Amino acid sequence: MASFDTVSEVNMQELDNAVNNLKKELNTRFDFKGSNTEVELNKKDKLIKMVSTDDMKMNMLREMLISVVTKRSVDSRCLEFGEVEKAGGSMLRREVKIKEGIDKDTAKKITTAVKESKLKVQASIMDDKVRIQGKKIDDLQAVMQILKGLNLPLPLQFINMKS
């Protein structure tokens, strides 16, 4: 029986490269000179910490981060931006969580979409991924297209294709 796994993973090395590119860009930009703006990636906690002096620079940082992440072929939907908060003095802080894995609600949406497709496949939730099984590879490929068409809040990847 053919199967594949639907997951939501982030290439942490590419994300690290994107954050390093952002740091380089901050050093060369005139509007960020002397502003003590910092961006730091914590791979262990899957968190990006941004510190800057005002709301305008914080919003620019957000747009720049999305831009460099997209250039490195990492889907920006994996970034969950927190609220801007005071960090002491005149500094502002924002934490950006890196979302990995498929949560239960999204997994239920995926299995519902698979069932509504009327294809001869089965979807089962396995922790933070969804396994799709069927007899025909063509059916599995049709399910992939259906899942790509769903408007989900996180990027999906299809791994472990077995026939």
GROMACS .gro file of N, CA and C in nm:
model
  489
    1MET      N    1   0.083  -0.117   0.000
    1MET     CA    2   0.000   0.000   0.000
    1MET      C    3   0.089   0.125   0.000
    2ALA      N    4   0.063   0.217  -0.090
    2ALA     CA    5   0.144   0.338  -0.104
    2ALA      C    6   0.106   0.439   0.005
    3SER      N    7   0.203   0.519   0.047
    3SER     CA    8   0.174   0.619   0.149
    3SER      C    9   0.276   0.733   0.144
    4PHE      N   10   0.240   0.844   0.207
    4PHE     CA   11   0.334   0.954   0.229
    4PHE      C   12   0.292   1.026   0.357
    5ASP      N   13   0.386   1.104   0.411
    5ASP     CA   14   0.359   1.181   0.533
    5ASP      C   15   0.350   1.329   0.497
    6THR      N   16   0.253   1.396   0.555
    6THR     CA   17   0.238   1.540   0.540
    6THR      C   18   0.291   1.603   0.668
    7VAL      N   19   0.391   1.689   0.655
    7VAL     CA   20   0.454   1.751   0.770
    7VAL      C   21   0.467   1.901   0.748
    8SER      N   22   0.501   1.971   0.853
    8SER     CA   23   0.535   2.112   0.845
    8SER      C   24   0.668   2.130   0.916
    9GLU      N   25   0.774   2.139   0.838
    9GLU     CA   26   0.909   2.150   0.893
    9GLU      C   27   0.975   2.276   0.840
   10VAL      N   28   1.073   2.325   0.916
   10VAL     CA   29   1.148   2.443   0.876
   10VAL      C   30   1.294   2.403   0.864
   11ASN      N   31   1.358   2.442   0.754
   11ASN     CA   32   1.499   2.419   0.736
   11ASN      C   33   1.574   2.521   0.822
   12MET      N   34   1.620   2.478   0.940
   12MET     CA   35   1.681   2.569   1.036
   12MET      C   36   1.811   2.629   0.984
   13GLN      N   37   1.885   2.556   0.901
   13GLN     CA   38   2.009   2.611   0.847
   13GLN      C   39   1.979   2.728   0.753
   14GLU      N   40   1.877   2.714   0.669
   14GLU     CA   41   1.838   2.823   0.580
   14GLU      C   42   1.785   2.942   0.660
   15LEU      N   43   1.712   2.914   0.768
   15LEU     CA   44   1.662   3.022   0.853
   15LEU      C   45   1.778   3.094   0.922
   16ASP      N   46   1.878   3.019   0.965
   16ASP     CA   47   1.998   3.078   1.025
   16ASP      C   48   2.069   3.167   0.923
   17ASN      N   49   2.081   3.118   0.799
   17ASN     CA   50   2.143   3.199   0.693
   17ASN      C   51   2.062   3.326   0.668
   18ALA      N   52   1.931   3.317   0.671
   18ALA     CA   53   1.845   3.435   0.650
   18ALA      C   54   1.866   3.537   0.760
   19VAL      N   55   1.874   3.492   0.886
   19VAL     CA   56   1.896   3.584   0.997
   19VAL      C   57   2.034   3.649   0.985
   20ASN      N   58   2.134   3.573   0.944
   20ASN     CA   59   2.267   3.631   0.924
   20ASN      C   60   2.267   3.733   0.812
   21ASN      N   61   2.193   3.707   0.704
   21ASN     CA   62   2.180   3.805   0.596
   21ASN      C   63   2.112   3.931   0.646
   22LEU      N   64   2.012   3.915   0.732
   22LEU     CA   65   1.942   4.030   0.790
   22LEU      C   66   2.037   4.114   0.875
   23LYS      N   67   2.121   4.048   0.953
   23LYS     CA   68   2.219   4.120   1.035
   23LYS      C   69   2.315   4.201   0.948
   24LYS      N   70   2.363   4.141   0.838
   24LYS     CA   71   2.452   4.211   0.746
   24LYS      C   72   2.382   4.332   0.685
   25GLU      N   73   2.256   4.313   0.647
   25GLU     CA   74   2.180   4.422   0.587
   25GLU      C   75   2.159   4.535   0.688
   26LEU      N   76   2.138   4.503   0.815
   26LEU     CA   77   2.121   4.605   0.918
   26LEU      C   78   2.247   4.689   0.935
   27ASN      N   79   2.363   4.623   0.923
   27ASN     CA   80   2.490   4.695   0.937
   27ASN      C   81   2.515   4.793   0.823
   28THR      N   82   2.457   4.767   0.706
   28THR     CA   83   2.483   4.854   0.591
   28THR      C   84   2.376   4.961   0.571
   29ARG      N   85   2.262   4.948   0.638
   29ARG     CA   86   2.153   5.044   0.616
   29ARG      C   87   2.175   5.172   0.695
   30PHE      N   88   2.157   5.284   0.626
   30PHE     CA   89   2.178   5.415   0.687
   30PHE      C   90   2.076   5.443   0.796
   31ASP      N   91   1.951   5.403   0.774
   31ASP     CA   92   1.845   5.433   0.870
   31ASP      C   93   1.855   5.352   1.000
   32PHE      N   94   1.942   5.252   1.004
   32PHE     CA   95   1.962   5.173   1.126
   32PHE      C   96   2.095   5.203   1.194
   33LYS      N   97   2.173   5.298   1.141
   33LYS     CA   98   2.303   5.332   1.201
   33LYS      C   99   2.283   5.389   1.340
   34GLY      N  100   2.355   5.334   1.439
   34GLY     CA  101   2.352   5.385   1.575
   34GLY      C  102   2.223   5.359   1.650
   35SER      N  103   2.138   5.270   1.601
   35SER     CA  104   2.009   5.247   1.667
   35SER      C  105   2.010   5.128   1.762
   36ASN      N  106   2.122   5.059   1.775
   36ASN     CA  107   2.135   4.941   1.861
   36ASN      C  108   2.029   4.835   1.829
   37THR      N  109   1.997   4.819   1.704
   37THR     CA  110   1.900   4.718   1.662
   37THR      C  111   1.970   4.583   1.656
   38GLU      N  112   1.906   4.482   1.715
   38GLU     CA  113   1.965   4.348   1.719
   38GLU      C  114   1.862   4.245   1.675
   39VAL      N  115   1.913   4.140   1.608
   39VAL     CA  116   1.831   4.024   1.570
   39VAL      C  117   1.910   3.900   1.610
   40GLU      N  118   1.845   3.808   1.679
   40GLU     CA  119   1.915   3.689   1.728
   40GLU      C  120   1.825   3.566   1.711
   41LEU      N  121   1.883   3.459   1.656
   41LEU     CA  122   1.811   3.333   1.638
   41LEU      C  123   1.855   3.235   1.745
   42ASN      N  124   1.757   3.180   1.818
   42ASN     CA  125   1.783   3.075   1.915
   42ASN      C  126   1.727   2.945   1.856
   43LYS      N  127   1.817   2.863   1.801
   43LYS     CA  128   1.773   2.740   1.734
   43LYS      C  129   1.711   2.641   1.831
   44LYS      N  130   1.764   2.636   1.952
   44LYS     CA  131   1.715   2.540   2.050
   44LYS      C  132   1.569   2.567   2.087
   45ASP      N  133   1.537   2.693   2.115
   45ASP     CA  134   1.400   2.731   2.153
   45ASP      C  135   1.313   2.765   2.033
   46LYS      N  136   1.372   2.766   1.913
   46LYS     CA  137   1.300   2.801   1.789
   46LYS      C  138   1.234   2.938   1.804
   47LEU      N  139   1.321   3.037   1.829
   47LEU     CA  140   1.275   3.172   1.858
   47LEU      C  141   1.371   3.273   1.797
   48ILE      N  142   1.316   3.379   1.740
   48ILE     CA  143   1.396   3.490   1.690
   48ILE      C  144   1.362   3.610   1.777
   49LYS      N  145   1.465   3.673   1.834
   49LYS     CA  146   1.443   3.791   1.918
   49LYS      C  147   1.490   3.914   1.841
   50MET      N  148   1.401   4.013   1.834
   50MET     CA  149   1.433   4.138   1.766
   50MET      C  150   1.422   4.251   1.868
   51VAL      N  151   1.524   4.338   1.871
   51VAL     CA  152   1.526   4.453   1.961
   51VAL      C  153   1.558   4.576   1.877
   52SER      N  154   1.481   4.683   1.898
   52SER     CA  155   1.506   4.808   1.826
   52SER      C  156   1.457   4.926   1.911
   53THR      N  157   1.470   5.048   1.856
   53THR     CA  158   1.443   5.168   1.934
   53THR      C  159   1.301   5.222   1.918
   54ASP      N  160   1.235   5.200   1.805
   54ASP     CA  161   1.100   5.254   1.789
   54ASP      C  162   1.014   5.164   1.701
   55ASP      N  163   0.884   5.196   1.697
   55ASP     CA  164   0.788   5.114   1.622
   55ASP      C  165   0.819   5.108   1.474
   56MET      N  166   0.862   5.219   1.416
   56MET     CA  167   0.891   5.222   1.273
   56MET      C  168   1.003   5.124   1.238
   57LYS      N  169   1.109   5.126   1.317
   57LYS     CA  170   1.221   5.035   1.292
   57LYS      C  171   1.179   4.889   1.316
   58MET      N  172   1.092   4.868   1.415
   58MET     CA  173   1.044   4.733   1.444
   58MET      C  174   0.960   4.680   1.327
   59ASN      N  175   0.874   4.764   1.271
   59ASN     CA  176   0.795   4.722   1.154
   59ASN      C  177   0.884   4.697   1.033
   60MET      N  178   0.987   4.780   1.015
   60MET     CA  179   1.082   4.759   0.905
   60MET      C  180   1.157   4.628   0.925
   61LEU      N  181   1.194   4.599   1.049
   61LEU     CA  182   1.262   4.472   1.079
   61LEU      C  183   1.174   4.354   1.042
   62ARG      N  184   1.045   4.364   1.073
   62ARG     CA  185   0.951   4.256   1.040
   62ARG      C  186   0.948   4.233   0.889
   63GLU      N  187   0.934   4.341   0.813
   63GLU     CA  188   0.929   4.330   0.667
   63GLU      C  189   1.061   4.278   0.610
   64MET      N  190   1.173   4.324   0.666
   64MET     CA  191   1.303   4.277   0.619
   64MET      C  192   1.322   4.129   0.648
   65LEU      N  193   1.277   4.083   0.767
   65LEU     CA  194   1.288   3.942   0.803
   65LEU      C  195   1.207   3.856   0.707
   66ILE      N  196   1.083   3.897   0.679
   66ILE     CA  197   1.000   3.821   0.585
   66ILE      C  198   1.066   3.816   0.448
   67SER      N  199   1.125   3.927   0.406
   67SER     CA  200   1.191   3.933   0.275
   67SER      C  201   1.311   3.838   0.266
   68VAL      N  202   1.400   3.841   0.366
   68VAL     CA  203   1.520   3.756   0.359
   68VAL      C  204   1.484   3.609   0.375
   69VAL      N  205   1.382   3.580   0.456
   69VAL     CA  206   1.339   3.440   0.474
   69VAL      C  207   1.284   3.387   0.342
   70THR      N  208   1.204   3.469   0.273
   70THR     CA  209   1.148   3.427   0.145
   70THR      C  210   1.257   3.407   0.041
   71LYS      N  211   1.358   3.493   0.041
   71LYS     CA  212   1.470   3.478  -0.054
   71LYS      C  213   1.546   3.348  -0.031
   72ARG      N  214   1.548   3.299   0.094
   72ARG     CA  215   1.618   3.175   0.126
   72ARG      C  216   1.527   3.053   0.111
   73SER      N  217   1.412   3.069   0.047
   73SER     CA  218   1.318   2.959   0.019
   73SER      C  219   1.260   2.896   0.146
   74VAL      N  220   1.242   2.978   0.249
   74VAL     CA  221   1.172   2.934   0.370
   74VAL      C  222   1.038   3.005   0.370
   75ASP      N  223   0.930   2.931   0.388
   75ASP     CA  224   0.797   2.990   0.385
   75ASP      C  225   0.776   3.080   0.506
   76SER      N  226   0.732   3.202   0.483
   76SER     CA  227   0.716   3.298   0.593
   76SER      C  228   0.597   3.264   0.683
   77ARG      N  229   0.512   3.171   0.642
   77ARG     CA  230   0.399   3.131   0.727
   77ARG      C  231   0.446   3.055   0.851
   78CYS      N  232   0.572   3.011   0.852
   78CYS     CA  233   0.623   2.941   0.970
   78CYS      C  234   0.662   3.039   1.080
   79LEU      N  235   0.658   3.169   1.053
   79LEU     CA  236   0.694   3.270   1.152
   79LEU      C  237   0.568   3.323   1.219
   80GLU      N  238   0.567   3.321   1.350
   80GLU     CA  239   0.455   3.373   1.428
   80GLU      C  240   0.506   3.493   1.508
   81PHE      N  241   0.468   3.613   1.464
   81PHE     CA  242   0.517   3.735   1.526
   81PHE      C  243   0.439   3.766   1.653
   82GLY      N  244   0.513   3.789   1.762
   82GLY     CA  245   0.451   3.826   1.888
   82GLY      C  246   0.428   3.977   1.892
   83GLU      N  247   0.373   4.022   2.003
   83GLU     CA  248   0.346   4.165   2.021
   83GLU      C  249   0.475   4.239   2.052
   84VAL      N  250   0.479   4.366   2.015
   84VAL     CA  251   0.592   4.452   2.048
   84VAL      C  252   0.576   4.495   2.193
   85GLU      N  253   0.683   4.478   2.273
   85GLU     CA  254   0.676   4.513   2.414
   85GLU      C  255   0.797   4.595   2.455
   86LYS      N  256   0.786   4.666   2.563
   86LYS     CA  257   0.897   4.748   2.615
   86LYS      C  258   1.007   4.656   2.665
   87ALA      N  259   1.131   4.697   2.639
   87ALA     CA  260   1.245   4.614   2.680
   87ALA      C  261   1.337   4.689   2.776
   88GLY      N  262   1.293   4.801   2.828
   88GLY     CA  263   1.378   4.879   2.918
   88GLY      C  264   1.435   5.000   2.846
   89GLY      N  265   1.431   5.112   2.912
   89GLY     CA  266   1.478   5.236   2.848
   89GLY      C  267   1.385   5.271   2.733
   90SER      N  268   1.444   5.305   2.620
   90SER     CA  269   1.362   5.339   2.503
   90SER      C  270   1.356   5.224   2.403
   91MET      N  271   1.401   5.106   2.445
   91MET     CA  272   1.408   4.992   2.353
   91MET      C  273   1.276   4.915   2.350
   92LEU      N  274   1.250   4.853   2.233
   92LEU     CA  275   1.134   4.767   2.214
   92LEU      C  276   1.182   4.627   2.177
   93ARG      N  277   1.103   4.527   2.214
   93ARG     CA  278   1.140   4.388   2.187
   93ARG      C  279   1.021   4.317   2.122
   94ARG      N  280   1.052   4.225   2.031
   94ARG     CA  281   0.949   4.140   1.970
   94ARG      C  282   1.009   4.001   1.955
   95GLU      N  283   0.929   3.901   1.992
   95GLU     CA  284   0.973   3.763   1.974
   95GLU      C  285   0.896   3.702   1.858
   96VAL      N  286   0.967   3.626   1.778
   96VAL     CA  287   0.907   3.559   1.663
   96VAL      C  288   0.926   3.409   1.686
   97LYS      N  289   0.814   3.338   1.700
   97LYS     CA  290   0.819   3.193   1.719
   97LYS      C  291   0.826   3.125   1.583
   98ILE      N  292   0.901   3.019   1.577
   98ILE     CA  293   0.913   2.940   1.455
   98ILE      C  294   0.823   2.817   1.473
   99LYS      N  295   0.719   2.810   1.391
   99LYS     CA  296   0.620   2.702   1.404
   99LYS      C  297   0.665   2.581   1.323
  100GLU      N  298   0.670   2.468   1.391
  100GLU     CA  299   0.699   2.341   1.325
  100GLU      C  300   0.597   2.239   1.372
  101GLY      N  301   0.565   2.146   1.286
  101GLY     CA  302   0.469   2.043   1.321
  101GLY      C  303   0.327   2.089   1.291
  102ILE      N  304   0.240   1.992   1.271
  102ILE     CA  305   0.100   2.021   1.240
  102ILE      C  306   0.020   2.007   1.369
  103ASP      N  307  -0.049   2.116   1.408
  103ASP     CA  308  -0.130   2.111   1.529
  103ASP      C  309  -0.257   2.029   1.502
  104LYS      N  310  -0.329   1.996   1.609
  104LYS     CA  311  -0.446   1.907   1.599
  104LYS      C  312  -0.556   1.965   1.510
  105ASP      N  313  -0.583   2.096   1.522
  105ASP     CA  314  -0.691   2.156   1.442
  105ASP      C  315  -0.659   2.149   1.293
  106THR      N  316  -0.535   2.181   1.258
  106THR     CA  317  -0.494   2.176   1.117
  106THR      C  318  -0.496   2.033   1.067
  107ALA      N  319  -0.453   1.938   1.150
  107ALA     CA  320  -0.455   1.798   1.112
  107ALA      C  321  -0.597   1.751   1.085
  108LYS      N  322  -0.693   1.798   1.165
  108LYS     CA  323  -0.833   1.762   1.143
  108LYS      C  324  -0.884   1.820   1.012
  109LYS      N  325  -0.842   1.944   0.979
  109LYS     CA  326  -0.882   2.005   0.852
  109LYS      C  327  -0.827   1.923   0.734
  110ILE      N  328  -0.703   1.876   0.749
  110ILE     CA  329  -0.641   1.796   0.642
  110ILE      C  330  -0.716   1.665   0.623
  111THR      N  331  -0.744   1.596   0.733
  111THR     CA  332  -0.815   1.467   0.720
  111THR      C  333  -0.955   1.487   0.666
  112THR      N  334  -1.022   1.596   0.704
  112THR     CA  335  -1.155   1.625   0.651
  112THR      C  336  -1.149   1.650   0.501
  113ALA      N  337  -1.050   1.727   0.457
  113ALA     CA  338  -1.036   1.755   0.314
  113ALA      C  339  -1.009   1.627   0.236
  114VAL      N  340  -0.930   1.537   0.294
  114VAL     CA  341  -0.901   1.409   0.227
  114VAL      C  342  -1.028   1.326   0.216
  115LYS      N  343  -1.108   1.320   0.321
  115LYS     CA  344  -1.232   1.243   0.318
  115LYS      C  345  -1.332   1.301   0.219
  116GLU      N  346  -1.340   1.435   0.212
  116GLU     CA  347  -1.434   1.500   0.121
  116GLU      C  348  -1.393   1.486  -0.025
  117SER      N  349  -1.268   1.448  -0.050
  117SER     CA  350  -1.221   1.434  -0.188
  117SER      C  351  -1.279   1.311  -0.256
  118LYS      N  352  -1.333   1.218  -0.179
  118LYS     CA  353  -1.395   1.094  -0.230
  118LYS      C  354  -1.294   1.003  -0.302
  119LEU      N  355  -1.165   1.026  -0.279
  119LEU     CA  356  -1.063   0.937  -0.334
  119LEU      C  357  -1.047   0.818  -0.240
  120LYS      N  358  -0.996   0.709  -0.294
  120LYS     CA  359  -0.980   0.588  -0.213
  120LYS      C  360  -0.847   0.594  -0.137
  121VAL      N  361  -0.842   0.685  -0.041
  121VAL     CA  362  -0.725   0.702   0.044
  121VAL      C  363  -0.771   0.719   0.188
  122GLN      N  364  -0.678   0.696   0.280
  122GLN     CA  365  -0.706   0.711   0.422
  122GLN      C  366  -0.605   0.808   0.482
  123ALA      N  367  -0.652   0.893   0.570
  123ALA     CA  368  -0.564   0.987   0.640
  123ALA      C  369  -0.566   0.955   0.789
  124SER      N  370  -0.449   0.950   0.849
  124SER     CA  371  -0.442   0.924   0.993
  124SER      C  372  -0.344   1.023   1.057
  125ILE      N  373  -0.383   1.076   1.172
  125ILE     CA  374  -0.301   1.174   1.244
  125ILE      C  375  -0.200   1.098   1.330
  126MET      N  376  -0.073   1.135   1.315
  126MET     CA  377   0.034   1.072   1.391
  126MET      C  378   0.119   1.183   1.454
  127ASP      N  379   0.093   1.217   1.580
  127ASP     CA  380   0.160   1.325   1.653
  127ASP      C  381   0.149   1.456   1.575
  128ASP      N  382   0.261   1.502   1.518
  128ASP     CA  383   0.262   1.630   1.448
  128ASP      C  384   0.271   1.614   1.296
  129LYS      N  385   0.226   1.500   1.246
  129LYS     CA  386   0.220   1.478   1.102
  129LYS      C  387   0.094   1.399   1.067
  130VAL      N  388   0.061   1.398   0.940
  130VAL     CA  389  -0.056   1.324   0.892
  130VAL      C  390  -0.009   1.227   0.784
  131ARG      N  391  -0.040   1.098   0.802
  131ARG     CA  392  -0.003   0.996   0.704
  131ARG      C  393  -0.121   0.970   0.613
  132ILE      N  394  -0.095   0.972   0.483
  132ILE     CA  395  -0.196   0.945   0.382
  132ILE      C  396  -0.160   0.812   0.317
  133GLN      N  397  -0.257   0.718   0.312
  133GLN     CA  398  -0.234   0.586   0.253
  133GLN      C  399  -0.340   0.559   0.147
  134GLY      N  400  -0.297   0.493   0.041
  134GLY     CA  401  -0.389   0.454  -0.066
  134GLY      C  402  -0.325   0.348  -0.153
  135LYS      N  403  -0.406   0.286  -0.240
  135LYS     CA  404  -0.353   0.181  -0.326
  135LYS      C  405  -0.283   0.238  -0.448
  136LYS      N  406  -0.334   0.350  -0.501
  136LYS     CA  407  -0.279   0.406  -0.625
  136LYS      C  408  -0.198   0.532  -0.596
  137ILE      N  409  -0.084   0.540  -0.660
  137ILE     CA  410   0.000   0.659  -0.645
  137ILE      C  411  -0.069   0.781  -0.706
  138ASP      N  412  -0.147   0.760  -0.811
  138ASP     CA  413  -0.220   0.872  -0.872
  138ASP      C  414  -0.317   0.936  -0.772
  139ASP      N  415  -0.381   0.854  -0.689
  139ASP     CA  416  -0.470   0.908  -0.586
  139ASP      C  417  -0.391   0.990  -0.484
  140LEU      N  418  -0.273   0.940  -0.447
  140LEU     CA  419  -0.190   1.013  -0.351
  140LEU      C  420  -0.146   1.147  -0.408
  141GLN      N  421  -0.109   1.148  -0.536
  141GLN     CA  422  -0.069   1.273  -0.599
  141GLN      C  423  -0.186   1.370  -0.609
  142ALA      N  424  -0.306   1.319  -0.629
  142ALA     CA  425  -0.425   1.405  -0.632
  142ALA      C  426  -0.448   1.466  -0.493
  143VAL      N  427  -0.425   1.388  -0.388
  143VAL     CA  428  -0.440   1.438  -0.251
  143VAL      C  429  -0.337   1.548  -0.225
  144MET      N  430  -0.215   1.530  -0.275
  144MET     CA  431  -0.113   1.634  -0.260
  144MET      C  432  -0.159   1.766  -0.321
  145GLN      N  433  -0.218   1.758  -0.440
  145GLN     CA  434  -0.267   1.879  -0.506
  145GLN      C  435  -0.381   1.943  -0.427
  146ILE      N  436  -0.468   1.861  -0.370
  146ILE     CA  437  -0.578   1.914  -0.288
  146ILE      C  438  -0.522   1.985  -0.165
  147LEU      N  439  -0.423   1.923  -0.100
  147LEU     CA  440  -0.366   1.983   0.020
  147LEU      C  441  -0.290   2.111  -0.011
  148LYS      N  442  -0.225   2.117  -0.127
  148LYS     CA  443  -0.157   2.241  -0.167
  148LYS      C  444  -0.258   2.352  -0.191
  149GLY      N  445  -0.378   2.317  -0.234
  149GLY     CA  446  -0.482   2.416  -0.261
  149GLY      C  447  -0.552   2.468  -0.136
  150LEU      N  448  -0.538   2.396  -0.024
  150LEU     CA  449  -0.600   2.443   0.100
  150LEU      C  450  -0.528   2.569   0.148
  151ASN      N  451  -0.603   2.658   0.206
  151ASN     CA  452  -0.545   2.781   0.259
  151ASN      C  453  -0.515   2.761   0.408
  152LEU      N  454  -0.404   2.694   0.437
  152LEU     CA  455  -0.368   2.662   0.575
  152LEU      C  456  -0.271   2.766   0.630
  153PRO      N  457  -0.270   2.785   0.762
  153PRO     CA  458  -0.181   2.886   0.821
  153PRO      C  459  -0.035   2.842   0.833
  154LEU      N  460   0.000   2.725   0.780
  154LEU     CA  461   0.138   2.680   0.786
  154LEU      C  462   0.176   2.608   0.658
  155PRO      N  463   0.305   2.609   0.625
  155PRO     CA  464   0.349   2.543   0.503
  155PRO      C  465   0.352   2.391   0.521
  156LEU      N  466   0.318   2.318   0.414
  156LEU     CA  467   0.318   2.172   0.420
  156LEU      C  468   0.427   2.116   0.328
  157GLN      N  469   0.487   2.007   0.372
  157GLN     CA  470   0.580   1.932   0.289
  157GLN      C  471   0.534   1.787   0.289
  158PHE      N  472   0.568   1.717   0.182
  158PHE     CA  473   0.528   1.576   0.166
  158PHE      C  474   0.656   1.493   0.164
  159ILE      N  475   0.670   1.403   0.262
  159ILE     CA  476   0.792   1.324   0.273
  159ILE      C  477   0.755   1.176   0.282
  160ASN      N  478   0.860   1.092   0.275
  160ASN     CA  479   0.847   0.945   0.293
  160ASN      C  480   0.748   0.884   0.196
  161MET      N  481   0.754   0.921   0.071
  161MET     CA  482   0.666   0.862  -0.032
  161MET      C  483   0.709   0.717  -0.053
  162LYS      N  484   0.619   0.626  -0.029
  162LYS     CA  485   0.649   0.483  -0.044
  162LYS      C  486   0.542   0.421  -0.132
  163SER      N  487   0.588   0.331  -0.219
  163SER     CA  488   0.489   0.265  -0.307
  163SER      C  489   0.495   0.115  -0.289
   0.00000   0.00000   0.00000
